[in-house]
PDB file of C-alpha atoms in Angstrom:
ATOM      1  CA  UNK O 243      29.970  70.284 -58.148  1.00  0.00           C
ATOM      2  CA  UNK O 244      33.444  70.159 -56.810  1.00  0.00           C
ATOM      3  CA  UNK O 245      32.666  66.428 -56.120  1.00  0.00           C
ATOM      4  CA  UNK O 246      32.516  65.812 -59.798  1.00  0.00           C
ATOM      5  CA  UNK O 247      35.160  67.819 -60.573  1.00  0.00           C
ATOM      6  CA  UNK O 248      37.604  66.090 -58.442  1.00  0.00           C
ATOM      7  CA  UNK O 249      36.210  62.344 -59.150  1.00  0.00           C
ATOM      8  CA  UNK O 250      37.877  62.207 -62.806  1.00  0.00           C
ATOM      9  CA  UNK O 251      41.553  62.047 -61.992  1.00  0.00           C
ATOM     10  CA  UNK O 252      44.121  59.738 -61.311  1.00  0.00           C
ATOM     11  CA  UNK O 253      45.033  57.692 -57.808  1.00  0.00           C
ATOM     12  CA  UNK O 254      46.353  60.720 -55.975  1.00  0.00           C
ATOM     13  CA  UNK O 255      42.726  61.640 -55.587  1.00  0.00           C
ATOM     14  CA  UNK O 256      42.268  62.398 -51.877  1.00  0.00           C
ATOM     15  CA  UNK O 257      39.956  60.222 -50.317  1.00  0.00           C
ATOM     16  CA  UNK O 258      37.455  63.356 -49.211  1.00  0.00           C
ATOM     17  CA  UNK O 259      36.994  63.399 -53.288  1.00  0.00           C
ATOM     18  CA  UNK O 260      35.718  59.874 -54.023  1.00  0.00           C
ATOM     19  CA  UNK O 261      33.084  60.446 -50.910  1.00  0.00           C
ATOM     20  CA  UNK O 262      29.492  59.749 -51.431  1.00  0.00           C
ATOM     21  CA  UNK O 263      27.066  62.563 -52.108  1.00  0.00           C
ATOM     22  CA  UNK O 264      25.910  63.779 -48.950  1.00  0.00           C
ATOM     23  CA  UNK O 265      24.565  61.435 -46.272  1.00  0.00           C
ATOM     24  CA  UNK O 266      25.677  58.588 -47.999  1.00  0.00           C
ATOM     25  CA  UNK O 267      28.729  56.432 -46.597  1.00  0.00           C
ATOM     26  CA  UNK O 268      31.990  56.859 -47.946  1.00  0.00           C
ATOM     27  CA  UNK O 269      33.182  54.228 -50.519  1.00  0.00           C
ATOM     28  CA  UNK O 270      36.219  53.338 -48.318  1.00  0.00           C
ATOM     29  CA  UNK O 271      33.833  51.757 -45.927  1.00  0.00           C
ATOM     30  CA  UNK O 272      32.184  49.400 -48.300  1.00  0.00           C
ATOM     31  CA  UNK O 273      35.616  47.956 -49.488  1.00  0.00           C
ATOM     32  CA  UNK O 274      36.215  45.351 -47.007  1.00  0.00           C
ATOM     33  CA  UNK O 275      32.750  43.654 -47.793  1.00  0.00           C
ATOM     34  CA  UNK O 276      33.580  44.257 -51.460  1.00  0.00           C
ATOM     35  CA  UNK O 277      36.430  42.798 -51.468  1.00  0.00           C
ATOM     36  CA  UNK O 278      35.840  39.815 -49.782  1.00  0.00           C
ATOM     37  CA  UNK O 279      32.717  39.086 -51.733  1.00  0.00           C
ATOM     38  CA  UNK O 280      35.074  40.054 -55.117  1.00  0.00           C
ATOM     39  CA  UNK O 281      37.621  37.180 -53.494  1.00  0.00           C
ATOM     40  CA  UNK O 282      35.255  34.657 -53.214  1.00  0.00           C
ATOM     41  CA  UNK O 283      34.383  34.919 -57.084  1.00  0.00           C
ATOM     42  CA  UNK O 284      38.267  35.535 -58.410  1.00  0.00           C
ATOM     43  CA  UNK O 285      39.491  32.396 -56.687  1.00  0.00           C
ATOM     44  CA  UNK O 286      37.441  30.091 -58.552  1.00  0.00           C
ATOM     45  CA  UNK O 287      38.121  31.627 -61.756  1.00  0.00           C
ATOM     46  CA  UNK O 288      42.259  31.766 -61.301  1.00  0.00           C
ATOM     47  CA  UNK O 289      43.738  29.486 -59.107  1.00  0.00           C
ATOM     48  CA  UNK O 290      47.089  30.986 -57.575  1.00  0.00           C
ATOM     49  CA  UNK O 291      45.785  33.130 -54.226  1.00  0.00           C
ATOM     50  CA  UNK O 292      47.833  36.054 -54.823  1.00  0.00           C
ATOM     51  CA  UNK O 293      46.829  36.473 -58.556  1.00  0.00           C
ATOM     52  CA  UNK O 294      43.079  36.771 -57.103  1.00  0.00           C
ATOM     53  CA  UNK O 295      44.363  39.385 -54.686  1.00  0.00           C
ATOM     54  CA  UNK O 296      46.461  41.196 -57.377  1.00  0.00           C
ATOM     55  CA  UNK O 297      42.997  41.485 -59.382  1.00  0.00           C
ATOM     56  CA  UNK O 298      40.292  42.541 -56.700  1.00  0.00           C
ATOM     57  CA  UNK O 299      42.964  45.019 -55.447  1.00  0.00           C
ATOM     58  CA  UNK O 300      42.996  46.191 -59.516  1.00  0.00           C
ATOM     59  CA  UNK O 301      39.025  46.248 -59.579  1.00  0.00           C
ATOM     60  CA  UNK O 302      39.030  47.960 -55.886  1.00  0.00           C
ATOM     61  CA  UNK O 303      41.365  50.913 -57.439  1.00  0.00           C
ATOM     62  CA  UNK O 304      39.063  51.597 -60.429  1.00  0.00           C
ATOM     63  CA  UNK O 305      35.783  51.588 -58.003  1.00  0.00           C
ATOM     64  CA  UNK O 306      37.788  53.818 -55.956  1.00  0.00           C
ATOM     65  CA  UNK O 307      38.292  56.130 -59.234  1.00  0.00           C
ATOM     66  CA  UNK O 308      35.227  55.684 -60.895  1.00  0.00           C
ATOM     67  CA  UNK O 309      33.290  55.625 -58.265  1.00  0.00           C
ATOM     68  CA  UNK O 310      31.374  58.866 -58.814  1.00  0.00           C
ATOM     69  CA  UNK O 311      31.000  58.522 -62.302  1.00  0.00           C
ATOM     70  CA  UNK O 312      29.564  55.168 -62.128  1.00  0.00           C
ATOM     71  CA  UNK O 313      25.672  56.337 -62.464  1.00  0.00           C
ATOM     72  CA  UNK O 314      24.202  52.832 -63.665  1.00  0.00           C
ATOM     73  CA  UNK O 315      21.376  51.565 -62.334  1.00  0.00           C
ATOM     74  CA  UNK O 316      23.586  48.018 -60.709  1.00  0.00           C
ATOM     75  CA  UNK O 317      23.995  48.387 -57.463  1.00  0.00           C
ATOM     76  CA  UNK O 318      27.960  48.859 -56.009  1.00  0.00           C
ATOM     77  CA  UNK O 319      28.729  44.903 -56.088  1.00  0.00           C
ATOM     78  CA  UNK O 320      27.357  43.814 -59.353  1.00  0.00           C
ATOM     79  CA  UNK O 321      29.383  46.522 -60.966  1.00  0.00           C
ATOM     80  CA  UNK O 322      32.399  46.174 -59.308  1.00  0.00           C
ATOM     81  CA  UNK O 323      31.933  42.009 -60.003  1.00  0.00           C
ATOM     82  CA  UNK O 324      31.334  43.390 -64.002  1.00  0.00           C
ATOM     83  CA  UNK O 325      34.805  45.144 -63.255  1.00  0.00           C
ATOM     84  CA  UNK O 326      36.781  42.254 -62.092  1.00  0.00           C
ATOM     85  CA  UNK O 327      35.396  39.820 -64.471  1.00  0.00           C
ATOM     86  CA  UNK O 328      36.647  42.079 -66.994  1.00  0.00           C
ATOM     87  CA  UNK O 329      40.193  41.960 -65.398  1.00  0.00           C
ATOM     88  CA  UNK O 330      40.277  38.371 -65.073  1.00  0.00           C
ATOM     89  CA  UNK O 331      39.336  38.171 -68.465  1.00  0.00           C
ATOM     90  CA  UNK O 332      42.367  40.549 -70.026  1.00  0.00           C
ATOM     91  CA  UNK O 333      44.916  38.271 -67.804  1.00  0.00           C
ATOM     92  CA  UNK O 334      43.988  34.970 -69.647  1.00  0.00           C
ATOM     93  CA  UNK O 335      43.901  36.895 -72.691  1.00  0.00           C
ATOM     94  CA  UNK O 336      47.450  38.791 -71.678  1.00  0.00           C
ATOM     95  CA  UNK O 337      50.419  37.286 -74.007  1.00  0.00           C
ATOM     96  CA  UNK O 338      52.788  37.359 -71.320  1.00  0.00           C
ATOM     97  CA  UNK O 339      50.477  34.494 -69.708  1.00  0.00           C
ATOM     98  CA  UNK O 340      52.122  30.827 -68.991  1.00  0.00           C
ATOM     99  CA  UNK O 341      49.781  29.176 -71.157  1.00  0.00           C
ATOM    100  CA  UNK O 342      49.166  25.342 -70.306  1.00  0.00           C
ATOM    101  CA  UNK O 343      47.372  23.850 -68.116  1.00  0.00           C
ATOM    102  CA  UNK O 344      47.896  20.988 -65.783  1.00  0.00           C
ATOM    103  CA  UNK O 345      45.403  18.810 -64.821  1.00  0.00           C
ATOM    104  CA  UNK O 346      45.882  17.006 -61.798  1.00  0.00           C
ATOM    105  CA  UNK O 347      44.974  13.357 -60.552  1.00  0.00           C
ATOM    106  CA  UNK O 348      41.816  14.978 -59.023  1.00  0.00           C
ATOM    107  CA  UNK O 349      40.766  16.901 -62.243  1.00  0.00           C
ATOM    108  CA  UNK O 350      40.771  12.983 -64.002  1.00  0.00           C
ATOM    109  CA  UNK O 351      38.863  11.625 -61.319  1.00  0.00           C
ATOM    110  CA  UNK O 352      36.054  13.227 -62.455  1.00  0.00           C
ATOM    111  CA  UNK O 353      35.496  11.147 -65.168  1.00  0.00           C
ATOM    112  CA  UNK O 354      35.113   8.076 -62.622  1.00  0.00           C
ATOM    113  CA  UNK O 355      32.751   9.967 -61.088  1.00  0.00           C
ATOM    114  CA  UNK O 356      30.895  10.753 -63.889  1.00  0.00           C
ATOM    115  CA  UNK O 357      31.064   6.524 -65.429  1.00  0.00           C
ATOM    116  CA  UNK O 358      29.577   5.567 -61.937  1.00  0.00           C
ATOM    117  CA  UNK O 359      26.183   7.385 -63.298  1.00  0.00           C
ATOM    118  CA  UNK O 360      25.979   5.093 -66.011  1.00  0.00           C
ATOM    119  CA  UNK O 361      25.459   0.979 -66.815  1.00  0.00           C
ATOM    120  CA  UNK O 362      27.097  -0.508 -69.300  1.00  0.00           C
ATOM    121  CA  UNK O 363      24.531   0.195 -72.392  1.00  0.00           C
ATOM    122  CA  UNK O 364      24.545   3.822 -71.735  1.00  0.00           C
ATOM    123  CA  UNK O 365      21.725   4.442 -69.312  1.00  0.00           C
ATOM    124  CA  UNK O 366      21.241   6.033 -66.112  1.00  0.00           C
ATOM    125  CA  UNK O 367      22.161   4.030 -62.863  1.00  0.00           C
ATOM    126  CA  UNK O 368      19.194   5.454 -60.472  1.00  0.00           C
ATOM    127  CA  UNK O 369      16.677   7.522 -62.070  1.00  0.00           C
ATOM    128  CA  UNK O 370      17.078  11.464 -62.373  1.00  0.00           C
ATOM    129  CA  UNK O 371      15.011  13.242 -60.128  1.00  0.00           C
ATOM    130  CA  UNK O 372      13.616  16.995 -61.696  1.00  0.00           C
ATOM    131  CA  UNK O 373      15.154  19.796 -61.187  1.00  0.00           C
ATOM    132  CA  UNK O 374      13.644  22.110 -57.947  1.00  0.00           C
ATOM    133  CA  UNK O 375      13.049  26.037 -58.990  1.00  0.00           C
ATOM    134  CA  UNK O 376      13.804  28.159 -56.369  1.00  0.00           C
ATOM    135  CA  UNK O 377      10.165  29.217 -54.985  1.00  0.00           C
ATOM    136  CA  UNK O 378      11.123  32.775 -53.449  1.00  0.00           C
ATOM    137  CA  UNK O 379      14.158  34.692 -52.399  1.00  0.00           C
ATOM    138  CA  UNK O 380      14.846  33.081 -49.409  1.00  0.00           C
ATOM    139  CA  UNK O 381      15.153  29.281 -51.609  1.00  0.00           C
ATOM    140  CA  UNK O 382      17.016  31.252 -53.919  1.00  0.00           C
ATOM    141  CA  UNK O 383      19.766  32.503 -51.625  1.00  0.00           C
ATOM    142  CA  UNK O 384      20.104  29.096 -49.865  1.00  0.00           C
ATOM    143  CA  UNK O 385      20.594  27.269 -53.423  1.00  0.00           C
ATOM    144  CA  UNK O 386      23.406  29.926 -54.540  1.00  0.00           C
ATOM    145  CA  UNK O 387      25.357  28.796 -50.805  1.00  0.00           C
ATOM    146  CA  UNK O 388      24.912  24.830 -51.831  1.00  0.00           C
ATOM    147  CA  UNK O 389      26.057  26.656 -55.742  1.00  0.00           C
ATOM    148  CA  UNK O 390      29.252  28.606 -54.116  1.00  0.00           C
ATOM    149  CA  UNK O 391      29.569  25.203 -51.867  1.00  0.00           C
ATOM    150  CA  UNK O 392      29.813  22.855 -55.171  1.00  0.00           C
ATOM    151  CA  UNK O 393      31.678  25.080 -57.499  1.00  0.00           C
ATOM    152  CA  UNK O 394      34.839  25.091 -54.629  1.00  0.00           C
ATOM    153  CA  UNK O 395      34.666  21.410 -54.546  1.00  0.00           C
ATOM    154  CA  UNK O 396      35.291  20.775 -58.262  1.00  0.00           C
ATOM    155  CA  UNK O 397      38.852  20.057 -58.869  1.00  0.00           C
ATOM    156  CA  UNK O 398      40.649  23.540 -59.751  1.00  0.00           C
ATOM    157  CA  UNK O 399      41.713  22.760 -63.033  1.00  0.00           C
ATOM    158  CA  UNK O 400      37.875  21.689 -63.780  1.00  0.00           C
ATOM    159  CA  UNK O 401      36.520  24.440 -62.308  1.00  0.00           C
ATOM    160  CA  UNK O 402      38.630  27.472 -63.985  1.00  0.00           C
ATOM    161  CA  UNK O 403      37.473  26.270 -67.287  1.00  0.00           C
ATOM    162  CA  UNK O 404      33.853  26.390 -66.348  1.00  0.00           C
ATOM    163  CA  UNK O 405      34.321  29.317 -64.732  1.00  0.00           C
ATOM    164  CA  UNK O 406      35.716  31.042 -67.980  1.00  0.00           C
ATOM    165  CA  UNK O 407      33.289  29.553 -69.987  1.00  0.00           C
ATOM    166  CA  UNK O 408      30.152  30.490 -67.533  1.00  0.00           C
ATOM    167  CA  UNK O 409      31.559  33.381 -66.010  1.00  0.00           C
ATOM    168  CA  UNK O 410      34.008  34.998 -68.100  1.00  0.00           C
ATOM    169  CA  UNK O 411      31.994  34.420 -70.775  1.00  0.00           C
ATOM    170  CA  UNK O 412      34.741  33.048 -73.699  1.00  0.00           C
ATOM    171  CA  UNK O 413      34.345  30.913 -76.206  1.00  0.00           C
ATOM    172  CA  UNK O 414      35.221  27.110 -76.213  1.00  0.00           C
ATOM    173  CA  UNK O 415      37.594  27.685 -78.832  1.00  0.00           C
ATOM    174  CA  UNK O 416      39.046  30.448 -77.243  1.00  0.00           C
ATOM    175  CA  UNK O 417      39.167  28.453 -73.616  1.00  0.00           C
ATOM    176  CA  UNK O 418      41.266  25.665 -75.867  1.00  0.00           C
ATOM    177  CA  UNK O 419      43.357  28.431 -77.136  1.00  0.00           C
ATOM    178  CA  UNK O 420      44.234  29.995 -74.079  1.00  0.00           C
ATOM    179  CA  UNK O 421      45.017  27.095 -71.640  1.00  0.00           C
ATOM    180  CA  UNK O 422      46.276  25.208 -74.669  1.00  0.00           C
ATOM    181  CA  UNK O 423      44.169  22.022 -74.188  1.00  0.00           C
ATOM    182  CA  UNK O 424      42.689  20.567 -77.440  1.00  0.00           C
ATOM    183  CA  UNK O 425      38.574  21.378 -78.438  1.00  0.00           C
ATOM    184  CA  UNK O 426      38.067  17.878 -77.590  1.00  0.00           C
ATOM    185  CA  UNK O 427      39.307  18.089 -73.926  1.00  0.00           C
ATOM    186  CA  UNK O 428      37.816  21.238 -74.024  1.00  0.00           C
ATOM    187  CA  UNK O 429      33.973  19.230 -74.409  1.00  0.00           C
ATOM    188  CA  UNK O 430      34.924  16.948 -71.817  1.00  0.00           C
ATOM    189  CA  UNK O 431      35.909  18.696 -69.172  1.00  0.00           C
ATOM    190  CA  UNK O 432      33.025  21.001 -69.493  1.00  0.00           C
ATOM    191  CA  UNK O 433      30.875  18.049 -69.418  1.00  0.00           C
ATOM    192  CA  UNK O 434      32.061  16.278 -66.407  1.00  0.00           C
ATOM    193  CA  UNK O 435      32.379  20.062 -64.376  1.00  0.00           C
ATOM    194  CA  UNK O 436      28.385  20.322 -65.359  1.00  0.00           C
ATOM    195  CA  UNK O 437      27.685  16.768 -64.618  1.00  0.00           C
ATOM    196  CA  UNK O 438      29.724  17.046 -61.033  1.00  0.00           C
ATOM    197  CA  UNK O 439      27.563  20.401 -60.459  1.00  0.00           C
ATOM    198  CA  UNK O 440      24.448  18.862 -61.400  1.00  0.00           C
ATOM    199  CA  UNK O 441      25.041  15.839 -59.025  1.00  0.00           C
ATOM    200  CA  UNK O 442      26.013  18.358 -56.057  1.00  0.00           C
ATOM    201  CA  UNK O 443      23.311  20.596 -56.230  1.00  0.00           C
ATOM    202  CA  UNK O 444      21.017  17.063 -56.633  1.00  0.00           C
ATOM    203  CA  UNK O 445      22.114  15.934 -53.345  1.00  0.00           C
ATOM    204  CA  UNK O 446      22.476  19.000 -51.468  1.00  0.00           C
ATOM    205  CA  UNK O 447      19.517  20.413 -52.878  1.00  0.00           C
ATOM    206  CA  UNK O 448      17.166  18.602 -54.369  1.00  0.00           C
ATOM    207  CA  UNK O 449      17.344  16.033 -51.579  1.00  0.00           C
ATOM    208  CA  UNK O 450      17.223  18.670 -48.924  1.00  0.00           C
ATOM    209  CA  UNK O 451      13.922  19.598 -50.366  1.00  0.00           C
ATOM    210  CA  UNK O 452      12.197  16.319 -50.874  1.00  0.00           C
ATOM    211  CA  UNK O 453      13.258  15.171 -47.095  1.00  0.00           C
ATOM    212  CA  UNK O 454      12.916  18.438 -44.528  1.00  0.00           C
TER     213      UNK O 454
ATOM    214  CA  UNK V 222      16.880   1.488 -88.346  1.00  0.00           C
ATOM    215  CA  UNK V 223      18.455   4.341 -86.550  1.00  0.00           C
ATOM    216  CA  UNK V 224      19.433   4.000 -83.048  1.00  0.00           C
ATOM    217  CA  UNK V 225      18.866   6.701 -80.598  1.00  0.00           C
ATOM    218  CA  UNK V 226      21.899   7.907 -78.190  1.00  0.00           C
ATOM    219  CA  UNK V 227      22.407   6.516 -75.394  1.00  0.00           C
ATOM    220  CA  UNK V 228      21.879   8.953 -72.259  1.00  0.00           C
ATOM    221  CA  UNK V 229      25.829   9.023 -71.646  1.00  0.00           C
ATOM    222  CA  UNK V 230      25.787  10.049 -75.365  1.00  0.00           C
ATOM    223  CA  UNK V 231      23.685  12.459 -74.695  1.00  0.00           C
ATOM    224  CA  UNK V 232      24.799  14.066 -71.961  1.00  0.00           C
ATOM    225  CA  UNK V 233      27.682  15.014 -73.606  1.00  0.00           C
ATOM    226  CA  UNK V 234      25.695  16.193 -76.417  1.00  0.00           C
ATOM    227  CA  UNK V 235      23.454  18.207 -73.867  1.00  0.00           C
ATOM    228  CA  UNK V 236      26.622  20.252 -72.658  1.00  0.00           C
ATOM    229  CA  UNK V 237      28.082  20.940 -75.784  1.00  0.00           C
ATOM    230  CA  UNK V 238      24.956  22.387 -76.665  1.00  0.00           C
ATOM    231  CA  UNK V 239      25.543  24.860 -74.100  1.00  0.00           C
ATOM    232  CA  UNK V 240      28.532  25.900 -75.968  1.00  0.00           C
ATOM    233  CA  UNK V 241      28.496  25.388 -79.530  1.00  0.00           C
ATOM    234  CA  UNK V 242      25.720  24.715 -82.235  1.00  0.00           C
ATOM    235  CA  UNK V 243      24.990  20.801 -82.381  1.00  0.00           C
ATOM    236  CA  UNK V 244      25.157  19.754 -85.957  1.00  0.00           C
ATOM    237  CA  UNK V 245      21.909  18.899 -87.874  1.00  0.00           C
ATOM    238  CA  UNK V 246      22.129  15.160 -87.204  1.00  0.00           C
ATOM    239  CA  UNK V 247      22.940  15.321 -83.321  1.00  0.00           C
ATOM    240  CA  UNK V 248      20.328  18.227 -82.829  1.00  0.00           C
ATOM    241  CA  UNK V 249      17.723  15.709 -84.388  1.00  0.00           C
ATOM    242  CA  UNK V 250      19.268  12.438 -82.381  1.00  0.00           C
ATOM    243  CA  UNK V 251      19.506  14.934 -79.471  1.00  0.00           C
ATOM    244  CA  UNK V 252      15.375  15.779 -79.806  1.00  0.00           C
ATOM    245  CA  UNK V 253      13.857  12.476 -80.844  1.00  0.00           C
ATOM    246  CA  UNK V 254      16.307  11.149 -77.524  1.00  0.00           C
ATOM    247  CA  UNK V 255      14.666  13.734 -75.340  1.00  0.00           C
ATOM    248  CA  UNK V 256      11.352  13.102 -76.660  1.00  0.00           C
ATOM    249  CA  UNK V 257      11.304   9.407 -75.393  1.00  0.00           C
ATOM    250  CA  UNK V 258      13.949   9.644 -72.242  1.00  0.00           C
ATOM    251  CA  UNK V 259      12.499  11.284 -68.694  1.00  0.00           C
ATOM    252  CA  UNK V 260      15.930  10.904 -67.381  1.00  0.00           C
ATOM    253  CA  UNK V 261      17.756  13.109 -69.746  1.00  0.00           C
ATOM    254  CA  UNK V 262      15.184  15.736 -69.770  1.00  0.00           C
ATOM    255  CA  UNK V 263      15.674  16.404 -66.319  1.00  0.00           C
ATOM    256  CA  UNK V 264      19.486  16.135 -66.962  1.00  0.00           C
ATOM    257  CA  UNK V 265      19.034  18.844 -68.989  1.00  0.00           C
ATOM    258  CA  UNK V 266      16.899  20.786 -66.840  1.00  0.00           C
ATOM    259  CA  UNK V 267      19.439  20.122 -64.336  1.00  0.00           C
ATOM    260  CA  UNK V 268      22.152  21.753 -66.714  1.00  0.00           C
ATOM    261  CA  UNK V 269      20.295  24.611 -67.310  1.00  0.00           C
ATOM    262  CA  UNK V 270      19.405  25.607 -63.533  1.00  0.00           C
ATOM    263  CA  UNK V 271      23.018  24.880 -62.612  1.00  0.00           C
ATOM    264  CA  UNK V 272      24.327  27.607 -65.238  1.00  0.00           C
ATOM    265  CA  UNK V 273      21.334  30.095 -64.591  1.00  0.00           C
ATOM    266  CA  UNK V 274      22.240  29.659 -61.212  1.00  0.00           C
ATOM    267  CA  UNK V 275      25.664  30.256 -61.710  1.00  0.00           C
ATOM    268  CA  UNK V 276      25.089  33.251 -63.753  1.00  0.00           C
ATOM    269  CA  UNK V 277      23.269  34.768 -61.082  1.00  0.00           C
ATOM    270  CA  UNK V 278      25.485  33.809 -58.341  1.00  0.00           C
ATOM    271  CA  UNK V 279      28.393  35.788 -60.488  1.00  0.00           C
ATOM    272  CA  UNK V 280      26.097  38.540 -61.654  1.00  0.00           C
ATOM    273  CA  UNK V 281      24.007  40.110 -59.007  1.00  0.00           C
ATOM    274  CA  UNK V 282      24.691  41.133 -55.390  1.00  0.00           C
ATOM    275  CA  UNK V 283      22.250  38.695 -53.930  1.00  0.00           C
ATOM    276  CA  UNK V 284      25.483  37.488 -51.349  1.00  0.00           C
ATOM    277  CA  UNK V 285      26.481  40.633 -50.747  1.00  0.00           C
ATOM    278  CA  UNK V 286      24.561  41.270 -47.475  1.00  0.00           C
ATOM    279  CA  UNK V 287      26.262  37.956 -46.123  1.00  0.00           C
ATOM    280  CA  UNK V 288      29.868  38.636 -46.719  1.00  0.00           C
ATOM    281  CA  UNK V 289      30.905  41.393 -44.455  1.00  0.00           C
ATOM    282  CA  UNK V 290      30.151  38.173 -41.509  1.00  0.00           C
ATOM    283  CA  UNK V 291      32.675  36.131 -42.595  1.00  0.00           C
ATOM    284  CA  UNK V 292      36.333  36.685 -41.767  1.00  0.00           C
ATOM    285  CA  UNK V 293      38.865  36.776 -45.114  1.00  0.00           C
ATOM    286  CA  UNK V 294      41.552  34.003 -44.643  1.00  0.00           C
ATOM    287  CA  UNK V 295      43.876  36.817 -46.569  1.00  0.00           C
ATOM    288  CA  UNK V 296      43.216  39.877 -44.511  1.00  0.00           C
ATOM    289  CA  UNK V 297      45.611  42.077 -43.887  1.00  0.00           C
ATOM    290  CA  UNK V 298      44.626  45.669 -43.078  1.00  0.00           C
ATOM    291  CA  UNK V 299      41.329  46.912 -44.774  1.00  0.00           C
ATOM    292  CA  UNK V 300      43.200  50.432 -46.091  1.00  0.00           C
ATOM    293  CA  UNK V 301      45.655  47.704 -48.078  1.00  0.00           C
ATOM    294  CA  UNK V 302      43.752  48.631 -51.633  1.00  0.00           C
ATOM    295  CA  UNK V 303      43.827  51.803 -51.206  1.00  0.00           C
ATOM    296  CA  UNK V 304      47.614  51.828 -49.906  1.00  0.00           C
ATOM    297  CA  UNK V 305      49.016  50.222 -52.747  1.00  0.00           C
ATOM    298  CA  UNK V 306      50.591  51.747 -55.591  1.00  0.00           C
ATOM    299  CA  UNK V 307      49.098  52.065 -59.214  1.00  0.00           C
TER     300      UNK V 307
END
């Protein structure tokens, strides 16, 4: 009872209060993992290192707060990564944001990368293979490494804008707002961070597969 | 006589789709293009397990178990998040 009582209030909660019911481990002790996992997923969505750290340490204080209130049925990570998306989300939406967004030499790259695919009348190169399902949990977990593997090599720029469209969730039109980059950029570089993924996860994966 | 897109056409098309209603006569291009092409149906199957993927990979605590292994370039001491100030 006293548990419950205490869990409501602000950061000078002492830790004893934020414990897990009896037998359980304490929440301190799963915030190492958690935030390392919650790193991994900030930095591709915001590109400056220390911004990512600012925001998992945000998300780690509300778990740390809301810990014993949090009776949902998602387990401690995929409501703490609900958390921090929603933090990531307010900053690009924050006025006091630096708004534009530079692509680099390696973001336009892409788009050579993406012209290789096709001949001159529009057509694919080499024929596209289909895609491979994941057949159990094991496929599954190996496909979301290659995933994690491809996303970090897409140029940043590319990649925060997928990542706030896939992720985050926002509009196009709102992406274009935001990072003030016209709907028409917007498109393409959406396109060639798909098409990059796609090609990734063909040759990691899909190749993998067809030659053990 | 109408010309279908051309797959680099419709690639494009096939990720703006993924973001924004197609108007009526790119959805039908889009369809009768589909309909004839092998390649750009599995592009777009292709498109679609990439962002499922993705969605789960951001979503649900499938990596979790993994994590704790791997060291954090950025680690300072582990009661930091705690420690800091609101």
């Amino acid at each position: 009872m006293s548990l419950e009582s205490n869990a409501g209030g602000a950061s000078a909660v002492p830790a004893e209060a934020v414990l897990r019911p009896a037998g359980q481990r304490s929440i301190e002790a799963e915030l190492p993992a958690l935030r390392h996992r919650l790193l991994r997923h900030a930095r591709f969505a915001v590109n400056d290192h220390g911004l990512a750290e600012d925001l998992v340490q945000d998300t780690l204080i509300v778990v740390v707060e809301q810990y014993t209130r949090h009776r949902g049925d998602a387990s401690l990570g995929t409501w703490a990564t609900a958390i921090l998306k929603n933090k990531i989300a307010d900053w690009y939406r924050s006025p006091t944001r630096r708004r534009m967004v530079q692509m680099s030499a390696e973001d336009t790259e892409l788009e050579d990368t993406v012209d290789t695919l096709f001949l001159a009348n529009g057509g694919y190169v080499d024929p596209v293979p289909a895609w491979q399902q994941p057949e159990n949990r094991e496929e599954q977990r190996q496909m979301m490494t290659i995933l994690e593997r491809c996303l970090g090599g897409l140029p940043h720029q590319t990649g925060r804008v997928f990542m706030m469209r896939e992720w985050l969730g926002f509009e196009t039109g709102e992406i274009c707002e935001r990072l003030g980059v016209s709907a028409e950029n917007c498109r393409t570089i959406l396109h060639r961070a798909r098409t990059a993924l796609r090609i990734c996860m063909q040759h990691k994966w899909i190749d993998a597969k067809a030659s053990p | 006589m109408i010309r279908t897109h051309a797959c680099r056409r419709v690639a494009e098309l096939l990720s703006q789709s993924l973001d924004e209603p197609l108007g009526l006569f790119d959805t039908i291009r889009l369809r009768v293009h589909l309909a004839i092409c092998g390649n750009c149906r599995h592009v777009e199957e292709q498109l679609k397990g990439v962002q499922s993927l993705t969605a789960t990979f951001f979503e649900t605590d499938t990596a979790l178990e993994d994590d704790a292994k791997e060291p954090v370039a950025h680690g300072e001491g582990q009661r930091a998040p705690l420690d800091r100030p609101r």
